[in-house]
Coordinates of C-alpha atoms and ligand atoms in Angstrom, one line a residue:
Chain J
X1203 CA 150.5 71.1 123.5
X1204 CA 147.0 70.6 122.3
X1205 CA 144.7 68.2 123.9
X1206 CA 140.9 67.0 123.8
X1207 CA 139.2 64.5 125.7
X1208 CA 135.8 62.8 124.6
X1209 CA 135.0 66.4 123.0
X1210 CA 131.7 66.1 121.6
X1211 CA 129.3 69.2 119.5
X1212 CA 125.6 68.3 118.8
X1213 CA 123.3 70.5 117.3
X1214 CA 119.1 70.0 117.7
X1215 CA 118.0 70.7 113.9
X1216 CA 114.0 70.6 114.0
X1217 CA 113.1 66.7 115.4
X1218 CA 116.7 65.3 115.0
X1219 CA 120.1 65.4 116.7
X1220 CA 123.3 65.9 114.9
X1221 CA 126.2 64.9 116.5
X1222 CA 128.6 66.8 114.3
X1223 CA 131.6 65.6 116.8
X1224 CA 131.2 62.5 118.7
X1225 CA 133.8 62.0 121.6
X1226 CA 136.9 62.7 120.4
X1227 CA 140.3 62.7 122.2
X1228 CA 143.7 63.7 120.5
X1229 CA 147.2 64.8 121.2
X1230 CA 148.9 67.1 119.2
X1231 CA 152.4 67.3 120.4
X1232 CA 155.3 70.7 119.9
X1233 CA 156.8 70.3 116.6
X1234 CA 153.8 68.2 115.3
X1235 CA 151.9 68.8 112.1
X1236 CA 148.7 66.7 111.8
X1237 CA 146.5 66.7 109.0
X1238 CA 142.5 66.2 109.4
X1239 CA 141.0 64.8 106.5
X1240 CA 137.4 62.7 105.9
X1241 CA 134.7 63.1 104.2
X1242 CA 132.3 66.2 103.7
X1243 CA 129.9 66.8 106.5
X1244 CA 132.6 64.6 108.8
X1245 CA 133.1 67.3 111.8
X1246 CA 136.5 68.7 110.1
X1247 CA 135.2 72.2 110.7
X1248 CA 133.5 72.0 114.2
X1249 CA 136.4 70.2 115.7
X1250 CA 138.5 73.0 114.6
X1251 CA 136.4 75.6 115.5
X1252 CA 136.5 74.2 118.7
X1253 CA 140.1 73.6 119.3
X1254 CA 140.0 77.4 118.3
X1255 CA 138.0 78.0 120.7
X1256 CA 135.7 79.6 118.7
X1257 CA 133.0 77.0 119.1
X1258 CA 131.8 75.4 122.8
X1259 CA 132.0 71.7 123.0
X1260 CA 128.4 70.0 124.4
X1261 CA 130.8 67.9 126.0
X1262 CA 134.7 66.6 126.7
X1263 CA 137.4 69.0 127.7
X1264 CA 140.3 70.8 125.7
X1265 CA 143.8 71.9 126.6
X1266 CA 146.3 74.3 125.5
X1267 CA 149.7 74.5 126.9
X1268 CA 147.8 72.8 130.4
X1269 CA 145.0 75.4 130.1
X1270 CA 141.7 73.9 130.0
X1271 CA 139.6 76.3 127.5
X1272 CA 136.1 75.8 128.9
X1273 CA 137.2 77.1 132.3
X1274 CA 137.7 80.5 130.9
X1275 CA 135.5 83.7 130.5
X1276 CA 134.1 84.3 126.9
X1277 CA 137.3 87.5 127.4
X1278 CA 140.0 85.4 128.6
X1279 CA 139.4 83.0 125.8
X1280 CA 139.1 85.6 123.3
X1281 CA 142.5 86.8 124.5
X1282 CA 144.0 83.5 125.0
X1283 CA 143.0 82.7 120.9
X1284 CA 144.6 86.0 119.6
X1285 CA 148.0 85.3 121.6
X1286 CA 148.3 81.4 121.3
X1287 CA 146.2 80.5 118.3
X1288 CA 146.5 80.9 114.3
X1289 CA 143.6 79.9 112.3
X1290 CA 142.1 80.2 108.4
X1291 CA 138.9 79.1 107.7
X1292 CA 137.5 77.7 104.8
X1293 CA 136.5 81.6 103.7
X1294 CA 138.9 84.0 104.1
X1295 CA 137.5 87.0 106.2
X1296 CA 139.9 89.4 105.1
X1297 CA 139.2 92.7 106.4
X1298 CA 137.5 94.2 103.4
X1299 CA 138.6 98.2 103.8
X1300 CA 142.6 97.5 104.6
X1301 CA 145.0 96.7 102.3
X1302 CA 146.8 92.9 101.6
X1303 CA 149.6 94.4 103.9
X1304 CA 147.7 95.9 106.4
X1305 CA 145.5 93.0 106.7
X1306 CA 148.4 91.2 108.2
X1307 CA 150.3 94.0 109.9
X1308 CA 146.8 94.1 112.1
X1309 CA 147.5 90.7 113.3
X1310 CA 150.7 92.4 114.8
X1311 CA 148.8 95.2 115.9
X1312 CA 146.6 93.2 118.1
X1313 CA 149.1 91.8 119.9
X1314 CA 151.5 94.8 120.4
X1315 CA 153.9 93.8 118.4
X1316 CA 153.6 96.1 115.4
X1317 CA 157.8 96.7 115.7
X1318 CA 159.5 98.1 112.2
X1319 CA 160.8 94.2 112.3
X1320 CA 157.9 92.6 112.8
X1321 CA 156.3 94.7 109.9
X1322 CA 159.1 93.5 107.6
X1323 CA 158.4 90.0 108.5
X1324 CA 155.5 90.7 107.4
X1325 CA 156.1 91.8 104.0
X1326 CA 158.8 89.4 103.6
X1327 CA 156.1 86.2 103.9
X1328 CA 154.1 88.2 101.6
X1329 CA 156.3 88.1 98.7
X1330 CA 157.6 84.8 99.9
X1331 CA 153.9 83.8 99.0
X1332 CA 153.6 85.2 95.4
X1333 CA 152.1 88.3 96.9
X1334 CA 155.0 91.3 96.6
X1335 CA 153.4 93.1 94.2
X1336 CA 149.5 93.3 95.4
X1337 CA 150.8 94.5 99.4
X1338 CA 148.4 97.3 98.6
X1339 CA 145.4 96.1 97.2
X1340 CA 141.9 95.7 98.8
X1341 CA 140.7 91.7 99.0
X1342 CA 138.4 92.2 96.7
X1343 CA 140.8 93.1 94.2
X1344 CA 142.3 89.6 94.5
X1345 CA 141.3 86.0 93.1
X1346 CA 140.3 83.5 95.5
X1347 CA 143.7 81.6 95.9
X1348 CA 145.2 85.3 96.8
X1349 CA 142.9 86.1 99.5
X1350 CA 143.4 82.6 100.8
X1351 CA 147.4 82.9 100.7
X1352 CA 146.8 86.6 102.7
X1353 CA 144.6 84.8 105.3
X1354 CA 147.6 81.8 105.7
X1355 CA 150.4 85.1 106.2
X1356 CA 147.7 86.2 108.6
X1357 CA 147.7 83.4 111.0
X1358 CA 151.4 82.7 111.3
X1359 CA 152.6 86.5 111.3
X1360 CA 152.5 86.5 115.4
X1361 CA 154.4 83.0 116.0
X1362 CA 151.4 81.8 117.4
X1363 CA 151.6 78.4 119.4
X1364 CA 148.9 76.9 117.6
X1365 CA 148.4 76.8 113.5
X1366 CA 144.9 75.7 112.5
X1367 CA 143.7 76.0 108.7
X1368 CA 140.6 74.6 107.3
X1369 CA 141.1 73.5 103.7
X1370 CA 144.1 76.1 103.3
X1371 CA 144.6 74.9 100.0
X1372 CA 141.2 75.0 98.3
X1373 CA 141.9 77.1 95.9
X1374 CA 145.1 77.1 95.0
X1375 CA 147.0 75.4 92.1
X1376 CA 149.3 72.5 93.3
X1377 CA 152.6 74.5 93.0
X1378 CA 151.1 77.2 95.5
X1379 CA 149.4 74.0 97.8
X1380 CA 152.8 72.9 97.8
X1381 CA 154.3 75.9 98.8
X1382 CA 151.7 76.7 101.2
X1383 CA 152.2 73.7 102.8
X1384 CA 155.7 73.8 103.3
X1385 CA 155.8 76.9 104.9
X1386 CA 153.6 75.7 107.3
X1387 CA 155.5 72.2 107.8
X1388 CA 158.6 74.7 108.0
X1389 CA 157.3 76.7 110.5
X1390 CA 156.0 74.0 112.6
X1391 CA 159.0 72.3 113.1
X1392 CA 161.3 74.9 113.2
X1393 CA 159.5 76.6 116.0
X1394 CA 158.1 73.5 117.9
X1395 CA 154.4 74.4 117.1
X1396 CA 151.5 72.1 116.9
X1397 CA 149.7 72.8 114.0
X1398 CA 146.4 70.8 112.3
X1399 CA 145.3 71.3 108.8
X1400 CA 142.0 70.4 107.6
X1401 CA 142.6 69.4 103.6
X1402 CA 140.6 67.2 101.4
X1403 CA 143.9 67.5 99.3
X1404 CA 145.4 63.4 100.4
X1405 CA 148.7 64.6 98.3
X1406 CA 149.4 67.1 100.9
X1407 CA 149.3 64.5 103.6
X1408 CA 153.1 63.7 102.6
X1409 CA 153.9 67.5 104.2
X1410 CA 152.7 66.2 107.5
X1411 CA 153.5 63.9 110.3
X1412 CA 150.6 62.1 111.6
X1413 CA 147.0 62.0 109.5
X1414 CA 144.0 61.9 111.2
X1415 CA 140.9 60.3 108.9
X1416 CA 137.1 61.2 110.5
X1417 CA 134.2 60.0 109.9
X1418 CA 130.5 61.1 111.5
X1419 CA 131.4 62.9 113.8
X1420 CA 134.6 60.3 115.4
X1421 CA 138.4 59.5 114.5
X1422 CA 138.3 56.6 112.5
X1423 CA 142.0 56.0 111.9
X1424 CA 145.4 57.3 112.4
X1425 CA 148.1 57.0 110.2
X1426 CA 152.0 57.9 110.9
X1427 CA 153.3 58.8 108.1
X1428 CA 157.3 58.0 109.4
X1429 CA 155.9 54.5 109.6
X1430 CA 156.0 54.3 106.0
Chain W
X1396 CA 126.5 78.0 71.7
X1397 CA 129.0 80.0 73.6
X1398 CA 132.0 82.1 71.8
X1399 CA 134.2 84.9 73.2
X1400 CA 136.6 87.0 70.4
X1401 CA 139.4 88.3 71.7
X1402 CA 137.9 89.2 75.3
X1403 CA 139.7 91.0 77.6
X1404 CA 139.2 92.7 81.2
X1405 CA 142.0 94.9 82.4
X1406 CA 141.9 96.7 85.7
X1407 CA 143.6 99.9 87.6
X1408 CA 145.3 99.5 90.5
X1409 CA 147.4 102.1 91.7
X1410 CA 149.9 103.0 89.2
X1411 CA 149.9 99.8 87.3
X1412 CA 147.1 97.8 84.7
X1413 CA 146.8 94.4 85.7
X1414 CA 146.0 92.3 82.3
X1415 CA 143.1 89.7 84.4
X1416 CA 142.3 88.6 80.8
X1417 CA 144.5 89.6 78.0
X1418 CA 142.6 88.5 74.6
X1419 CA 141.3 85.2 75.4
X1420 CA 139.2 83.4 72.2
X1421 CA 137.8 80.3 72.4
X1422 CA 134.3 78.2 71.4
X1423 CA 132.5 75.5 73.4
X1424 CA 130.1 73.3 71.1
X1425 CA 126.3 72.0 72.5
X1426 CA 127.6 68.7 75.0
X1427 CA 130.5 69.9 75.5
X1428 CA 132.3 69.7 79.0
X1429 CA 135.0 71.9 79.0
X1430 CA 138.1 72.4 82.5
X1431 CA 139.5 75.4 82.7
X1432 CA 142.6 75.1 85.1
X1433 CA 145.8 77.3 85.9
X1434 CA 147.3 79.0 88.3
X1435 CA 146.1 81.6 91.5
X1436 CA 145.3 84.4 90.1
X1437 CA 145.3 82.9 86.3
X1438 CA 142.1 84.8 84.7
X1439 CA 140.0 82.2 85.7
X1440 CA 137.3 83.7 87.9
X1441 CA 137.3 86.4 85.4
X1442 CA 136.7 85.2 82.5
X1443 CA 134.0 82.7 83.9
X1444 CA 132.4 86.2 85.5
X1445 CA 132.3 87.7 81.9
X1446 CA 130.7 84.5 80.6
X1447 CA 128.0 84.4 83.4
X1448 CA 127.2 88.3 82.4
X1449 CA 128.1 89.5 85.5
X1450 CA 131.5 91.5 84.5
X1451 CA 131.6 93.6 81.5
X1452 CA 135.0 92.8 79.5
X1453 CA 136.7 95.6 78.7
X1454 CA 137.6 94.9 75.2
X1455 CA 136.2 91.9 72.6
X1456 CA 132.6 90.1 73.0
X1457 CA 131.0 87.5 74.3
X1458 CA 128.1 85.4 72.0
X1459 CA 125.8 82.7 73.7
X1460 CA 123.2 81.0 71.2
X1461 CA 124.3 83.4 68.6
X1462 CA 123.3 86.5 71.0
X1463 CA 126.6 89.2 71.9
X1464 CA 126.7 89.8 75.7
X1465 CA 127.4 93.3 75.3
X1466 CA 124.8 95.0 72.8
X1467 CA 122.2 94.0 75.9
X1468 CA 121.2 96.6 78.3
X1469 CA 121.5 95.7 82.0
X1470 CA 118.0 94.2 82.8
X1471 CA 118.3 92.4 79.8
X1472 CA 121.3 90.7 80.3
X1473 CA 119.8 89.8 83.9
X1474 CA 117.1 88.4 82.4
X1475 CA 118.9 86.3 79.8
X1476 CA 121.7 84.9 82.7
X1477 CA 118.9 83.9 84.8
X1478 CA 117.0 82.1 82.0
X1479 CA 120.1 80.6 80.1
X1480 CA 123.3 80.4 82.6
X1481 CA 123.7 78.2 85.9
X1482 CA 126.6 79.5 87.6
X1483 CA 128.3 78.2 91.0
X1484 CA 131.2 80.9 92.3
X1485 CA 134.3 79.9 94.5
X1486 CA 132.1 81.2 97.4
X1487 CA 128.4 79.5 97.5
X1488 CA 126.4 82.1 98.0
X1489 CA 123.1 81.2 99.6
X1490 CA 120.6 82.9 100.4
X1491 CA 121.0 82.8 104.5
X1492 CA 117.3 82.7 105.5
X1493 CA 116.0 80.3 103.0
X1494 CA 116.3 76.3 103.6
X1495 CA 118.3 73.7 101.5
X1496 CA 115.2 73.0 99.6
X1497 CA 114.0 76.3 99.3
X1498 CA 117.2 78.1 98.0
X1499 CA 116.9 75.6 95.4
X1500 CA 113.6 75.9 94.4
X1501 CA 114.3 79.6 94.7
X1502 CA 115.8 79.1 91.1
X1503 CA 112.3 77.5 89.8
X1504 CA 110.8 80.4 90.6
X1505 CA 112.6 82.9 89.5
X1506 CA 111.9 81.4 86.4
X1507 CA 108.3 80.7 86.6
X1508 CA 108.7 77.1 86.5
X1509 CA 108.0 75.7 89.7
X1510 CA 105.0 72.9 89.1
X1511 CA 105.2 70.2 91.5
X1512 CA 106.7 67.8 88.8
X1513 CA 109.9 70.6 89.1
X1514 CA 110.2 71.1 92.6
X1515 CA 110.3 67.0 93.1
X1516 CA 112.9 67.1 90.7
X1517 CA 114.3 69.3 93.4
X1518 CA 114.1 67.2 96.2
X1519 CA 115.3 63.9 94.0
X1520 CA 118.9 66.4 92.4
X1521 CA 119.4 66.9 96.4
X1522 CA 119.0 63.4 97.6
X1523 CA 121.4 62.4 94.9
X1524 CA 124.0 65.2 95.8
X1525 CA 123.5 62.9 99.9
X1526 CA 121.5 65.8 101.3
X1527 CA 118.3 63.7 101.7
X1528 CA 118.3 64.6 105.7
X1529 CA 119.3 68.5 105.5
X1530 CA 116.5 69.9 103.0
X1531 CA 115.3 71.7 105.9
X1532 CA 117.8 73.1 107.5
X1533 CA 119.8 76.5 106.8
X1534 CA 123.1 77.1 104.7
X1535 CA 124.5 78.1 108.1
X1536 CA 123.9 75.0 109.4
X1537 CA 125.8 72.9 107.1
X1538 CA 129.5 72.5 106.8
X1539 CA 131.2 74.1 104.1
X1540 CA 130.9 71.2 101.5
X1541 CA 127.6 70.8 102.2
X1542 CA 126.6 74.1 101.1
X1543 CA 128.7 73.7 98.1
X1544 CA 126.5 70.8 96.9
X1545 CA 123.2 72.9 97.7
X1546 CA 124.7 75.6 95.2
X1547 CA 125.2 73.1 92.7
X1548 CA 121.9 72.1 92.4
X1549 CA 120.3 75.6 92.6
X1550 CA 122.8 76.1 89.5
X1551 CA 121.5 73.5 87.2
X1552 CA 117.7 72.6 88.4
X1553 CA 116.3 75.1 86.1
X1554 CA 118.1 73.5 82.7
X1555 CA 120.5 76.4 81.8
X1556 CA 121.6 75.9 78.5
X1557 CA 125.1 77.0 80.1
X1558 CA 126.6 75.7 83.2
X1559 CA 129.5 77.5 84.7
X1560 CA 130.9 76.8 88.0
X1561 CA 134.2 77.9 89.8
X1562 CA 135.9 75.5 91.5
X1563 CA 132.7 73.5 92.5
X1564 CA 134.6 70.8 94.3
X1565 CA 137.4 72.5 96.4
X1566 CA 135.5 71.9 99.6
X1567 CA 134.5 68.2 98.8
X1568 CA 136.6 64.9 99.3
X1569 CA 137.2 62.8 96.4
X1570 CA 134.2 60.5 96.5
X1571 CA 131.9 63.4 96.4
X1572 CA 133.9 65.6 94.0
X1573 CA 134.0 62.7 91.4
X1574 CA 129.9 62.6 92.0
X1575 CA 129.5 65.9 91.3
X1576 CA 131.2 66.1 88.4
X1577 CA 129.6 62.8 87.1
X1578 CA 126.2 65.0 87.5
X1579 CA 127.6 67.8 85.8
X1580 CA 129.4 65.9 82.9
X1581 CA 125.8 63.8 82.6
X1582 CA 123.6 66.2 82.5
X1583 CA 126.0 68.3 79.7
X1584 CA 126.0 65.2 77.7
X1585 CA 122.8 64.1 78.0
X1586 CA 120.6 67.8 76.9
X1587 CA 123.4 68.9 74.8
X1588 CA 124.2 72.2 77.0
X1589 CA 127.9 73.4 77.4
X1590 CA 129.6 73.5 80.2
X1591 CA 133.1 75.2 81.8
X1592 CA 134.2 74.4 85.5
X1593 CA 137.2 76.1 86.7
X1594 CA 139.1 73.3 88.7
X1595 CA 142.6 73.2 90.5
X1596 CA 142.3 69.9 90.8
X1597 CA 143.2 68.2 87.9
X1598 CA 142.2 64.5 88.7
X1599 CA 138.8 66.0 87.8
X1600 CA 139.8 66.2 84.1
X1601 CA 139.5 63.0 83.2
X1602 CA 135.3 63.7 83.4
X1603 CA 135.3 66.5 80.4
X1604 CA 136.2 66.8 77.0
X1605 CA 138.9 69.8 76.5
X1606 CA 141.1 71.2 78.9
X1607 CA 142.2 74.9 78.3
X1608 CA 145.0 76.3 80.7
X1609 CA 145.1 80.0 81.2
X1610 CA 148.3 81.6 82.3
X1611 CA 148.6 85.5 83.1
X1612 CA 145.1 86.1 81.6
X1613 CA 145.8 84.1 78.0
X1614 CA 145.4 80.6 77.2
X1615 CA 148.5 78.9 77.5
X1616 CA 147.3 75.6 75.6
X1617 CA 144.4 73.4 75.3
X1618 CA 144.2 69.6 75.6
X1619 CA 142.0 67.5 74.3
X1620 CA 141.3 64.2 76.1
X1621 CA 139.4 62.1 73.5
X1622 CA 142.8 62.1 71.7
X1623 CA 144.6 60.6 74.4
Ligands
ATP1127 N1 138.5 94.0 91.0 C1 139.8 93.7 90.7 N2 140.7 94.7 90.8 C2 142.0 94.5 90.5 N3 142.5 93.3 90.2 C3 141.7 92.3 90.1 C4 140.3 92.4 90.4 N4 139.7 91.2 90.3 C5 140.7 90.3 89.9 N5 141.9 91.0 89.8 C6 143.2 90.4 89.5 O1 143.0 89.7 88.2 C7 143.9 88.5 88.3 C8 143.0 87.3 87.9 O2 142.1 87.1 88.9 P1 141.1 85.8 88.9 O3 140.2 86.0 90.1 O4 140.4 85.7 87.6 O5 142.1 84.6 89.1 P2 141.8 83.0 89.3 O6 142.5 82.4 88.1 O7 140.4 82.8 89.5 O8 142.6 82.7 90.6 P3 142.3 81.6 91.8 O9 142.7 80.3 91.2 O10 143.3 82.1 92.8 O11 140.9 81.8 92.2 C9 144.5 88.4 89.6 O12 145.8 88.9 89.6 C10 143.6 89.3 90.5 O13 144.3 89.9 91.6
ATP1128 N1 125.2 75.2 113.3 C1 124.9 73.9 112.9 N2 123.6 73.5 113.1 C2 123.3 72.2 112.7 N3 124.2 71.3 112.2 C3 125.5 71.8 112.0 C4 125.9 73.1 112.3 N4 127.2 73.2 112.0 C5 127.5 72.1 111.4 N5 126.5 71.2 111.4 C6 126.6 69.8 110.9 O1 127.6 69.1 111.6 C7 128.2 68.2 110.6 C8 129.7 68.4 110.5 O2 129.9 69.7 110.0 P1 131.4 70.2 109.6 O3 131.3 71.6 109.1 O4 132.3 70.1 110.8 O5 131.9 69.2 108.5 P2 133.2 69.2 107.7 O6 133.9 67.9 107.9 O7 134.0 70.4 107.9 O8 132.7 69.2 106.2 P3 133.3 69.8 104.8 O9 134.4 69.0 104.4 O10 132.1 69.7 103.9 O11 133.7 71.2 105.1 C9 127.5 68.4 109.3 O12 126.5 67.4 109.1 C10 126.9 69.8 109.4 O13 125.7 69.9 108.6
MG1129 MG1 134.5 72.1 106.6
MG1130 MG1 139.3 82.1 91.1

């Protein structure tokens, strides 16, 4: 489903050149769930803000479902991202004035789908999430690891094609990271999504199938975890 | 140097009271490197807000070097957090149009302490936290990590007696969160200061000297790792 070829991002910082992702190429195919780990400053974030297409390559191509992203319009793109694409960043960019439940339920909203069962959905991965009994509150009445399980319900609410989360589990204790990750995994391969988690967490790593180590920029290894 | 008594911080939300911290007491000695770990949504970033001065418990007191928190008016307690405290929060909070070096140094003078011999100790915390080549870039140019490490420095350059910092590695892999906390555990050791970093990841334990685990706003138990 998701597809890059010799992508590259390089940024001119005063007299030098930063090549925060050097010609990378990766498959992610339906049902997949790939982790992306490596060290700080490795590209984790800037390839996925690209594959997001949040971010404009320098260089290389990426494709979703056979569309190529740099041939669309800034519009189309944006459109394309809020259909296909689920995403969490490292902060969580809650909506600060709409409740826990609303914050979610706009996701629906977006895409027309706001149905009485679509809203129960959302409400029901809510509680499934530890979060049943703050559906009301405003982020900043939350801890960190709440805001950051309301951003997760956030990206998966509209069955996107695409789940990408950057360090989803930052801030979480390990029996919500575990939880987190499984509904993801769970997700994934139930509904034949490709879906890449940035984590710095290598325990999660046995949630996924395929882990993808980078290093300055390029893919330095990749590791199957069925091999094992 | 640093006592609570029964400290508490309730809030109002809706029709309910949510307990954030329910009577928590505890003591951390000069040198002292104490975790505090537990679950999302624990107490955690509370009671770590109510030690830096910046939340005002609702019940109980708070005593660094023998002075109580809450008899101080507002500018004073300012005045003694910035002299006294380093704090890092879950989110790194730089200030945007400043550089790497500068947001640093920002913390020198603020307290009227930036000679040359300061701000190259500065430039020398950096190059040991591996941002050498970045001093002069912006917090939006780094990756998240990065700017973690920038806010670490800013929150012990200027020799706090108290260093408090939430979650301080969640965005950093595992070489670079055992560095960190090496600095932090060294620097507590080594000019007698006490410390408390709220951690989810408990590898990061074996660095300090007590770990106290908070559950629904109390401590649940506390372990200490000389004994083991
Ligand atoms: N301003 C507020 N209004 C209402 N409730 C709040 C507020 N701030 C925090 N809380 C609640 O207090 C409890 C403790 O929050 P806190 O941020 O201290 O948790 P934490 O242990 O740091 O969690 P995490 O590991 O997720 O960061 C949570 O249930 C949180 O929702
Ligand atoms: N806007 C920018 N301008 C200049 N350099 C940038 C910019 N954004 C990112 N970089 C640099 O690109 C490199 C990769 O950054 P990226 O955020 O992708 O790293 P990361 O792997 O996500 O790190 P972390 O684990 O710390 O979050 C870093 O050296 C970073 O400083
Ligand atoms: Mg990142
Ligand atoms: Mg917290």
């Amino acid at each position: 489903i998701l597809e890059t070829c010799m992508v590259s991002k390089t940024y001119q910082v005063q007299n030098s050149t930063i090549k925060a992702v050097d010609e990378v190429s990766l498959s992610i195919k339906a049902g997949e769930f790939v982790a992306l780990v490596g060290p700080s400053g490795s590209g984790k974030t800037t390839m996925l803000a690209m594959l997001a297409g949040l971010l404009t390559p320098s260089g290389g191509s990426i494709v979703i479902n056979g569309q190529p992203l740099e041939r669309m319009s800034d519009s189309q793109r944006t459109r394309f991202r809020r259909q296909n694409i689920g995403f969490t960043f490292q902060s969580s960019n809650l909506v600060p004035y709409l409740s826990v439940l609303e914050n979610v339920e706009l996701m629906l909203k977006v895409n027309g789908r706001d149905g009485r069962q679509e809203r129960q959905q959302a409400r029901d991965l809510l509680v499934k999430l530890g979060l049943g009994d703050r559906l009301n509150s405003k982020p900043s009445q939350l801890s960190g690891g709440q805001q950051q399980r309301v951003a997760i319900a956030r990206s998966i609410i509209h069955n996107p094609d695409i789940v990408l989360a950057d360090e989803p589990t930052a801030s979480l204790d390990t029996e919500r990271a575990i939880q987190v990750v499984s509904v993801f995994a769970e997700l994934i391969h139930a509904r034949r999504l490709a879906g890449v988690m940035v984590t710095h967490d290598l325990r999660m790593c046995r949630y996924v199938d395929r882990v993808i180590q980078m290093q300055d920029g390029r893919i330095r290894q990749v590791l199957s975890s069925r091999a094992e």
